[in-house]
Amino acid sequence: MAILNFPDAQSVGKVQSVDTSSVVVKVNRSDMLSKLQVNHLVAIRASKRGQHLIGLVVKIMRKFDEEIEPNNDEDARSNDIVKITLIGTFFDKIGLINNQFKRTLESVPEIDADCFIMDDVTLTNFMGVISQSNADAKNPLFIGTYTINDNAKAWLDGNKLFQRHAVIAGSTGSGKSYTVASLVEQIAQLDSANAILFDIHGEYEPIKGKGIRHYKIAGPADNVKDGSMFLPYWLLTYDEMLSLMLDRSDNNAPNQAMIFSRTVLQEKELFLKENDKLFLLENLTIDSPVPYKINDLIKGLEDLDTKMVPGASAGKEKQGEFYGKLSRFIQRLSAKIEDKRLNFIFSQEPDLLSYDYMNSLCKELMAPASQGGGIKIINFSEVPSDILPLMVSLIARVVFSIQQWVDKDKIHPIALFCDEAHLYIPANVQQGVEASSLLSFERIAKEGRKYGVGLVVITQRPSEVNRTVLSQSSNFIAMRLTNADDQSVVRKLLPDSLGNFAELLPILDIGEALVVGDASLLPSRVKIAEPTQRPNSATVKFWDKWSEGQVPDVISIAVESLRKQSK
């Protein structure tokens, strides 16, 4: 039975002009004009039998012709028009299947074709079809309910959401974190779920359950046996190490970089020989993830920095080629090693310098739920902000690199949830570590789909996130955005055919979002479903806290935590 069956008496008006994907309808009945609302759905009778074109109202205008003196109200309102953007086609029947909606325009409406407003019953039935179309997919992803009709559930195509990358954007307090938590909880229910969530502030710690594992980047006093995650220096590429160590304003920077490269390669060769891995020597490069002892490297640099060589005269010596040119580099490297905050990089524990450590680390990062992994929530809250971009991108790069070397028919996909993405995928690069970070994420955004790596960019400042990464994303869950620059960025990313749909961004309620993209059958305003476990992201209630009679004294504890660099 067709659910879009309108009698002629319910016509709002008739099509007056047609463009590629937009239509102007002249309203014939003044009582219908008040029932129309911007961003609501209408149906237009298509030129093909059994089809209706579905459109989004983008503009409602009332015009008076000043040259004609109206005899009554109907004459005055004869120029009322509605501008509509077409978003898809509704079929009464396709083959043996009744009532189907597709995001394609099978035809364009004819001039004078009738346009109908959907009443409550029709709208409920239509949204039910939309909901069911997505729900019929295997393991559909439930996102919430449609604001336009809260009886209809909104579903997303989980394949298209992660295959083609996604952006979740919203100002502080808009409900962004619990949207992420809601998605994570549902993904974790899948038998072989596989995702990593970069938890920059530790706010997702309360999200627990089957298929969810928590890791913390090691603090100053942590060791391997604590279960903390270490990211040893030898996993860094040559460029990443230099971005961390090298002062490019130093006149000796080229010499320092060259000697560092040569010495690292020598130390890696020595490690392979000592551990009977000679078969790797032929393909060894400076970026090969092979352990080496950094203290031995420093000793080698110090020898070059103080080396004396035979002079022209017998029995006399002169300064070597690199005498004194490596001093500042050695000082910077030594200072980094001695910095307790960087224990997770420069710890010298034997387990971290073993050949098998990378294998165990990658299994922790990439194992699906069916192999004891699942959703890995990695807490970066104790990582210094100046090297945060480097550490987050290191994990992303390692995951992407491993996926590249898996046989195509054996690839198991993994999604990277990049919370607070503006901190490490910046629009404007300020320093070396940010440039290295950006390079990794740009590559994943461009090529990740081929290797089963999906990106979910989560940010409260989309205007501060790299445009290349954003432009590679085909799905958007845009929550309330109050900043004009952020609104402008999201507006430019949304399809042009949606007209002024993005004008809703500053007025969305908490927990509401505009869901647009390949994963959504219908561009919609959705009320996001609340997760069963909320993240620790609630804004502190200033007035309520100031009104309390007694407040615990926590300053002394915080001071000691600061000194220890650990809570």
XYZ file of C-alpha atoms in Angstrom:
567
model
C 0.000 0.000 0.000
C 1.391 3.398 -1.013
C 1.869 5.709 1.946
C 2.215 8.869 -0.158
C -1.276 9.104 -1.552
C -2.450 12.706 -1.524
C -5.831 13.940 -2.741
C -5.673 17.033 -4.957
C -7.391 19.032 -2.232
C -4.268 18.723 -0.054
C -2.021 20.414 -2.609
C -0.024 23.346 -1.227
C 0.539 24.741 -4.685
C 2.010 24.027 -8.058
C 5.548 23.979 -9.415
C 6.369 27.308 -11.024
C 10.026 26.780 -11.993
C 12.519 23.911 -11.995
C 16.310 23.932 -11.742
C 18.764 21.012 -11.527
C 17.905 20.151 -7.932
C 15.697 23.020 -6.777
C 12.079 23.871 -7.338
C 9.951 26.981 -6.800
C 6.341 26.329 -5.883
C 3.622 28.950 -6.113
C 1.289 28.586 -3.139
C -2.370 28.590 -4.089
C -3.951 28.259 -0.654
C -3.171 30.831 2.031
C -4.143 28.471 4.838
C -1.413 26.037 3.730
C 1.360 28.637 3.851
C 1.224 28.835 7.645
C 1.679 25.057 7.892
C 4.940 25.088 5.953
C 8.206 25.411 7.863
C 11.796 25.811 6.725
C 13.722 22.486 6.733
C 10.528 20.439 6.750
C 9.784 17.824 4.120
C 7.348 18.080 1.222
C 6.402 15.701 -1.600
C 6.074 16.688 -5.253
C 4.249 14.538 -7.745
C 6.819 13.204 -10.208
C 6.383 12.850 -13.956
C 6.621 9.058 -13.585
C 3.713 7.135 -12.160
C 4.180 5.722 -8.643
C 6.904 8.216 -7.726
C 7.128 11.349 -5.592
C 10.108 13.652 -5.340
C 10.989 14.478 -1.749
C 12.188 17.985 -1.039
C 13.421 20.147 1.823
C 11.825 23.560 2.290
C 14.653 26.108 2.249
C 12.765 29.390 1.845
C 9.227 30.713 2.272
C 8.390 34.081 0.730
C 5.320 36.282 0.691
C 5.342 38.866 -2.057
C 2.851 41.617 -2.840
C 2.561 43.082 -6.317
C 2.508 46.817 -5.666
C 1.244 47.620 -9.177
C -1.982 45.707 -8.663
C -4.496 46.829 -6.098
C -5.724 43.639 -4.390
C -9.490 43.234 -4.127
C -9.190 40.716 -1.308
C -6.678 38.795 0.749
C -6.445 36.005 -1.828
C -5.302 38.463 -4.507
C -2.682 39.884 -2.163
C -1.294 36.448 -1.431
C -1.277 35.179 -4.987
C 2.523 35.616 -5.154
C 3.357 33.474 -2.103
C 6.176 31.125 -3.131
C 8.233 28.371 -1.529
C 11.741 27.361 -2.579
C 12.469 23.653 -2.232
C 15.666 21.602 -2.578
C 15.099 18.095 -3.932
C 16.867 15.379 -1.940
C 15.539 12.086 -3.294
C 12.779 9.989 -4.817
C 10.088 7.956 -3.084
C 8.854 4.866 -4.953
C 5.505 3.293 -4.224
C 6.973 0.015 -5.426
C 10.312 -1.298 -6.709
C 9.992 -4.864 -7.961
C 8.283 -6.748 -5.162
C 9.217 -4.188 -2.482
C 6.715 -1.509 -1.511
C 7.597 1.990 -0.356
C 11.278 2.716 -0.966
C 13.262 5.949 -0.710
C 16.475 6.590 -2.667
C 18.882 9.519 -2.598
C 18.621 9.891 -6.356
C 16.438 12.034 -8.605
C 14.814 9.651 -11.065
C 13.148 12.607 -12.793
C 12.417 16.286 -12.324
C 8.944 17.608 -11.647
C 6.904 19.083 -14.448
C 5.639 22.648 -14.412
C 2.295 22.805 -12.574
C 3.010 19.514 -10.779
C 1.313 19.402 -7.363
C 3.309 19.905 -4.168
C 1.994 18.372 -0.933
C 2.792 18.978 2.703
C 3.158 15.852 4.800
C 0.662 15.727 7.662
C 1.533 13.963 10.918
C 0.309 10.553 9.801
C 2.045 10.690 6.414
C 5.248 12.016 7.947
C 5.269 9.258 10.569
C 4.784 6.613 7.865
C 7.463 8.153 5.647
C 10.024 8.385 8.448
C 9.172 4.811 9.348
C 10.172 3.775 5.817
C 13.440 5.723 6.130
C 14.133 4.162 9.509
C 13.308 0.655 8.318
C 15.422 0.985 5.160
C 18.510 1.570 7.263
C 17.455 -0.840 10.010
C 17.144 -3.663 7.471
C 20.899 -3.600 6.958
C 22.944 -6.163 8.855
C 23.910 -4.765 12.275
C 22.649 -1.194 11.636
C 24.061 1.670 13.678
C 21.405 3.463 15.740
C 22.128 7.178 16.126
C 18.934 8.542 17.723
C 15.503 9.767 16.679
C 14.495 12.293 14.047
C 13.613 15.695 15.472
C 10.972 16.110 12.785
C 9.251 12.979 14.063
C 10.454 11.505 17.345
C 8.623 8.223 16.712
C 11.027 7.377 13.897
C 14.453 5.992 14.730
C 17.493 7.293 12.864
C 19.965 4.682 11.659
C 23.301 5.019 9.903
C 25.035 2.749 7.440
C 28.009 1.594 9.529
C 30.022 0.595 6.452
C 29.782 3.985 4.761
C 30.302 5.896 8.023
C 33.781 4.470 8.582
C 34.799 3.684 5.002
C 34.450 7.319 3.973
C 35.545 8.967 7.232
C 33.386 11.113 9.498
C 33.447 14.409 11.361
C 31.722 15.000 14.706
C 31.789 18.719 15.471
C 30.170 20.737 18.234
C 30.884 23.486 20.726
C 31.645 22.652 24.345
C 28.477 21.411 26.045
C 26.668 20.500 22.822
C 26.684 16.751 23.558
C 29.648 15.818 21.380
C 31.316 13.511 23.933
C 28.228 11.494 24.682
C 27.597 11.130 20.948
C 31.031 9.502 20.750
C 30.264 7.379 23.819
C 26.978 6.247 22.262
C 28.763 5.175 19.056
C 31.523 3.393 21.004
C 29.030 1.432 23.099
C 27.267 0.148 19.996
C 30.452 -0.711 18.130
C 31.645 -2.667 21.174
C 28.629 -4.973 20.847
C 29.951 -6.366 17.559
C 31.821 -9.649 17.826
C 34.978 -8.450 16.052
C 34.803 -4.720 16.753
C 38.074 -2.882 16.218
C 38.684 0.793 16.995
C 41.034 3.124 18.866
C 39.808 6.199 20.714
C 42.430 8.854 21.440
C 41.205 10.107 24.829
C 43.147 13.330 25.261
C 41.755 14.401 28.658
C 40.798 11.051 30.181
C 37.090 11.824 29.978
C 36.068 8.439 28.545
C 37.338 6.466 31.540
C 33.773 5.676 32.768
C 32.919 3.922 29.474
C 33.378 0.260 30.345
C 31.960 -3.059 29.336
C 32.419 -6.029 27.057
C 34.770 -5.313 24.170
C 36.137 -2.068 25.683
C 39.740 -1.919 26.916
C 41.450 1.026 28.610
C 45.118 1.995 28.312
C 47.072 4.882 29.779
C 50.226 6.334 28.296
C 52.845 5.727 30.991
C 53.579 8.453 33.536
C 56.925 9.305 35.203
C 56.709 6.545 37.807
C 55.097 3.834 35.657
C 56.831 0.759 34.351
C 56.045 -1.952 31.846
C 54.603 -4.266 34.490
C 51.987 -1.671 35.493
C 50.150 -2.300 32.240
C 50.794 1.251 31.029
C 51.483 1.855 27.364
C 55.004 2.868 26.276
C 55.904 4.338 22.893
C 59.694 3.920 22.737
C 61.846 6.356 20.789
C 62.997 3.760 18.257
C 59.478 3.639 16.822
C 59.878 7.258 15.704
C 60.918 7.938 12.131
C 64.029 9.967 11.344
C 61.963 13.119 10.657
C 59.938 12.621 13.842
C 63.063 12.261 15.977
C 64.577 15.400 14.466
C 61.355 17.351 15.051
C 61.678 16.358 18.707
C 65.432 16.902 19.109
C 66.826 19.276 16.504
C 66.996 23.057 16.820
C 66.864 24.075 13.158
C 68.030 27.609 14.001
C 71.418 26.174 15.060
C 74.128 26.823 12.447
C 75.315 23.237 12.921
C 71.837 21.713 12.427
C 72.686 20.077 9.050
C 75.799 18.425 10.529
C 73.847 17.315 13.597
C 71.094 15.762 11.473
C 73.563 13.952 9.232
C 75.624 12.532 12.091
C 72.494 11.536 14.010
C 71.195 9.659 10.963
C 74.480 7.843 10.443
C 74.867 6.915 14.115
C 71.267 5.635 14.464
C 71.725 3.428 11.418
C 74.937 2.024 12.880
C 73.262 1.292 16.222
C 70.371 -0.480 14.491
C 72.789 -2.585 12.472
C 74.616 -3.513 15.669
C 71.342 -4.553 17.340
C 70.407 -6.835 14.440
C 73.824 -8.473 14.484
C 73.730 -8.994 18.263
C 70.252 -10.541 18.058
C 70.976 -12.786 15.076
C 68.636 -10.933 12.685
C 71.137 -10.628 9.857
C 68.467 -11.303 7.218
C 67.071 -7.794 7.897
C 70.320 -5.958 7.202
C 69.806 -5.886 3.443
C 66.592 -3.832 3.716
C 67.454 -1.809 6.824
C 66.735 1.940 6.646
C 66.904 4.793 9.118
C 63.108 4.495 9.588
C 63.025 0.718 10.166
C 61.383 0.074 13.582
C 64.420 -1.658 15.044
C 65.435 -1.040 18.688
C 68.757 0.529 19.625
C 70.314 1.792 22.849
C 70.112 5.554 22.956
C 72.794 5.807 25.655
C 75.226 4.126 23.288
C 74.156 6.556 20.590
C 74.891 9.533 22.857
C 78.290 8.090 23.692
C 79.055 7.822 19.975
C 77.998 11.431 19.418
C 80.126 12.601 22.365
C 83.170 10.815 20.935
C 82.728 12.656 17.621
C 82.123 15.958 19.413
C 85.451 15.723 21.284
C 87.489 13.767 18.747
C 91.061 14.907 18.030
C 92.874 13.758 14.881
C 96.573 13.781 13.858
C 97.754 17.228 12.774
C 100.095 18.230 9.961
C 103.084 18.218 12.282
C 104.326 14.970 13.790
C 103.108 14.376 17.325
C 100.509 17.161 17.197
C 96.752 16.831 17.090
C 93.983 19.022 15.747
C 90.234 19.142 16.257
C 88.217 16.597 14.316
C 85.694 17.467 11.586
C 82.755 17.581 14.031
C 84.597 18.838 17.107
C 82.178 20.987 19.168
C 79.486 20.932 16.486
C 77.294 18.361 18.217
C 77.366 19.810 21.736
C 73.974 21.541 21.657
C 72.308 18.546 20.009
C 73.746 16.202 22.677
C 72.524 18.556 25.406
C 69.003 18.662 23.966
C 68.885 14.871 23.557
C 70.216 14.272 27.074
C 67.697 16.732 28.529
C 64.851 14.884 26.825
C 66.063 11.528 28.126
C 66.322 12.849 31.679
C 62.856 14.481 31.545
C 60.727 12.195 33.733
C 57.582 13.311 31.903
C 58.922 11.525 28.825
C 59.367 8.213 30.614
C 56.973 6.589 28.126
C 59.432 7.400 25.295
C 62.903 7.114 26.821
C 62.499 4.416 29.473
C 65.433 1.990 29.232
C 63.597 -1.073 30.562
C 64.901 -4.202 28.801
C 61.411 -5.255 27.651
C 61.067 -2.007 25.695
C 64.354 -2.647 23.863
C 63.473 -6.170 22.791
C 62.871 -7.163 19.181
C 59.382 -8.499 20.034
C 58.076 -5.355 21.750
C 56.601 -3.861 18.579
C 54.716 -7.079 17.915
C 53.113 -7.045 21.378
C 52.335 -3.306 21.120
C 50.634 -3.692 17.733
C 48.558 -6.607 19.001
C 47.357 -4.462 21.884
C 46.515 -1.626 19.504
C 44.992 -3.592 16.648
C 43.493 -6.825 17.972
C 39.723 -7.101 17.311
C 37.287 -8.080 20.045
C 37.298 -11.710 18.904
C 41.047 -11.827 19.690
C 40.831 -10.122 23.073
C 40.944 -6.562 21.789
C 37.986 -4.458 20.649
C 37.611 -0.766 21.411
C 40.915 0.541 22.798
C 40.521 3.794 24.736
C 43.993 5.330 25.160
C 44.336 7.975 27.852
C 46.814 10.718 26.869
C 46.059 13.010 29.815
C 49.624 12.770 31.244
C 51.392 13.389 27.939
C 52.992 16.879 27.751
C 51.056 19.096 25.360
C 54.136 20.074 23.339
C 54.700 16.516 22.109
C 51.065 15.320 22.164
C 50.705 15.638 18.349
C 53.784 13.487 17.812
C 52.603 10.702 20.123
C 49.050 10.509 18.790
C 50.267 10.483 15.193
C 52.860 7.816 16.063
C 50.104 5.374 16.999
C 48.076 6.330 13.927
C 51.099 5.896 11.654
C 52.048 2.520 13.139
C 48.476 1.232 12.724
C 48.308 2.460 9.131
C 51.738 1.012 8.294
C 50.810 -2.419 9.657
C 47.534 -2.404 7.708
C 49.485 -1.661 4.520
C 51.488 -4.870 4.935
C 48.492 -7.141 5.592
C 47.328 -9.213 2.620
C 44.357 -7.507 0.961
C 42.039 -10.457 1.505
C 42.950 -10.650 5.210
C 42.607 -6.989 6.196
C 40.471 -6.444 9.288
C 39.303 -2.803 9.370
C 40.013 -0.457 12.253
C 38.601 2.991 13.058
C 40.548 5.828 14.706
C 38.437 8.175 16.832
C 40.441 11.430 17.035
C 39.023 13.313 20.016
C 40.089 16.997 20.312
C 41.485 16.665 16.792
C 42.353 20.377 16.538
C 45.222 19.747 18.988
C 47.118 17.369 16.692
C 45.589 17.769 13.203
C 45.975 21.559 13.073
C 44.964 23.872 10.243
C 48.055 25.992 10.846
C 51.311 24.187 11.682
C 53.315 26.025 14.360
C 56.257 23.695 15.026
C 58.054 20.595 13.793
C 56.123 18.007 15.814
C 52.828 19.325 14.414
C 54.114 19.016 10.843
C 55.042 15.359 11.421
C 51.662 14.662 13.003
C 49.770 16.317 10.196
C 51.600 14.320 7.545
C 50.463 11.023 9.087
C 46.802 11.993 9.360
C 46.657 13.540 5.892
C 47.916 10.284 4.441
C 45.355 8.241 6.373
C 42.562 10.612 5.267
C 43.588 10.211 1.625
C 44.536 6.520 1.510
C 43.108 4.894 4.650
C 40.030 3.541 2.902
C 42.147 1.226 0.729
C 43.729 -0.378 3.773
C 40.739 -0.541 6.110
C 41.619 2.463 8.295
C 38.718 4.840 9.010
C 38.981 8.272 10.625
C 36.428 9.890 12.906
C 37.506 13.493 13.501
C 36.005 14.882 16.734
C 36.448 18.557 17.490
C 34.907 21.628 19.053
C 36.851 23.902 16.662
C 36.515 22.651 13.078
C 38.024 25.943 11.858
C 41.298 24.902 13.535
C 41.415 21.426 11.944
C 43.355 20.761 8.738
C 41.166 21.367 5.682
C 42.574 18.425 3.708
C 41.545 15.957 6.414
C 38.086 17.515 6.727
C 37.527 17.569 2.964
C 38.267 13.833 2.730
C 35.380 13.107 5.122
C 32.013 12.256 3.574
C 29.915 12.100 6.751
C 29.108 14.888 9.191
C 27.443 14.864 12.588
C 27.332 18.595 13.239
C 26.107 19.672 16.662
C 25.590 23.192 17.973
C 28.350 25.555 16.862
C 28.310 29.137 18.112
C 31.538 30.435 16.573
C 31.069 32.058 13.157
C 34.349 30.653 11.770
C 33.418 27.112 12.816
C 29.955 27.458 11.288
C 31.484 28.698 8.047
C 33.836 25.713 7.773
C 31.052 23.173 8.339
C 28.728 25.035 5.971
C 31.318 24.798 3.185
C 31.761 21.071 3.781
C 28.050 20.273 3.532
C 26.582 19.602 0.064
C 25.467 22.726 -1.805
C 22.097 21.119 -2.485
C 21.115 21.426 1.172
C 20.713 25.171 0.872
C 20.429 26.862 4.252
C 20.193 23.616 6.232
C 23.405 24.642 8.000
C 21.735 27.792 9.335
C 20.429 25.552 12.138
C 23.930 25.082 13.589
C 23.818 27.866 16.215
C 20.300 27.027 17.434
C 20.505 23.256 17.865
C 19.578 21.960 21.305
C 22.012 20.014 23.505
C 22.257 16.518 22.052
C 20.818 17.535 18.671
C 22.796 17.219 15.455
C 22.574 17.672 11.724
C 23.454 14.290 10.230
C 24.528 14.510 6.607
C 26.549 12.249 4.349
C 26.879 8.907 2.630
C 25.986 6.985 5.789
C 22.655 8.764 6.232
C 19.796 7.958 3.876
C 18.224 11.337 4.594
C 19.967 14.591 5.625
C 18.312 15.080 8.978
C 18.110 16.884 12.255
C 18.509 14.136 14.835
C 18.235 13.852 18.606
C 21.253 11.733 19.510
C 20.571 8.693 21.690
C 22.162 8.997 25.130
C 24.775 6.389 26.062
C 24.202 4.140 29.063
C 27.501 5.372 30.547
C 28.299 9.063 30.296
C 31.869 10.335 29.847
C 33.456 12.713 32.373
C 32.862 15.713 30.143
C 30.116 17.568 31.981
C 30.803 21.257 32.472
C 31.465 22.263 36.089
C 28.456 24.071 37.555
C 30.046 27.251 38.822
C 27.068 28.814 40.615
C 26.017 25.577 42.294
C 29.562 24.859 43.465
C 29.978 28.417 44.766
C 26.766 27.979 46.740
C 28.031 24.964 48.710
C 28.737 25.523 52.401
C 31.793 23.233 52.661
C 34.426 22.598 50.015
C 37.186 19.947 50.358
C 40.760 21.216 50.509
C 42.419 19.601 47.477
C 45.063 22.180 46.598
C 47.904 20.496 48.507
C 47.138 17.167 46.844
C 47.072 18.852 43.423
C 50.430 20.524 44.083
C 52.024 17.163 44.885
C 50.401 15.610 41.809
C 51.917 18.402 39.742
C 55.349 17.703 41.191
C 54.994 13.977 40.597
C 53.363 14.534 37.188
C 50.853 11.878 38.143
C 47.415 11.906 39.773
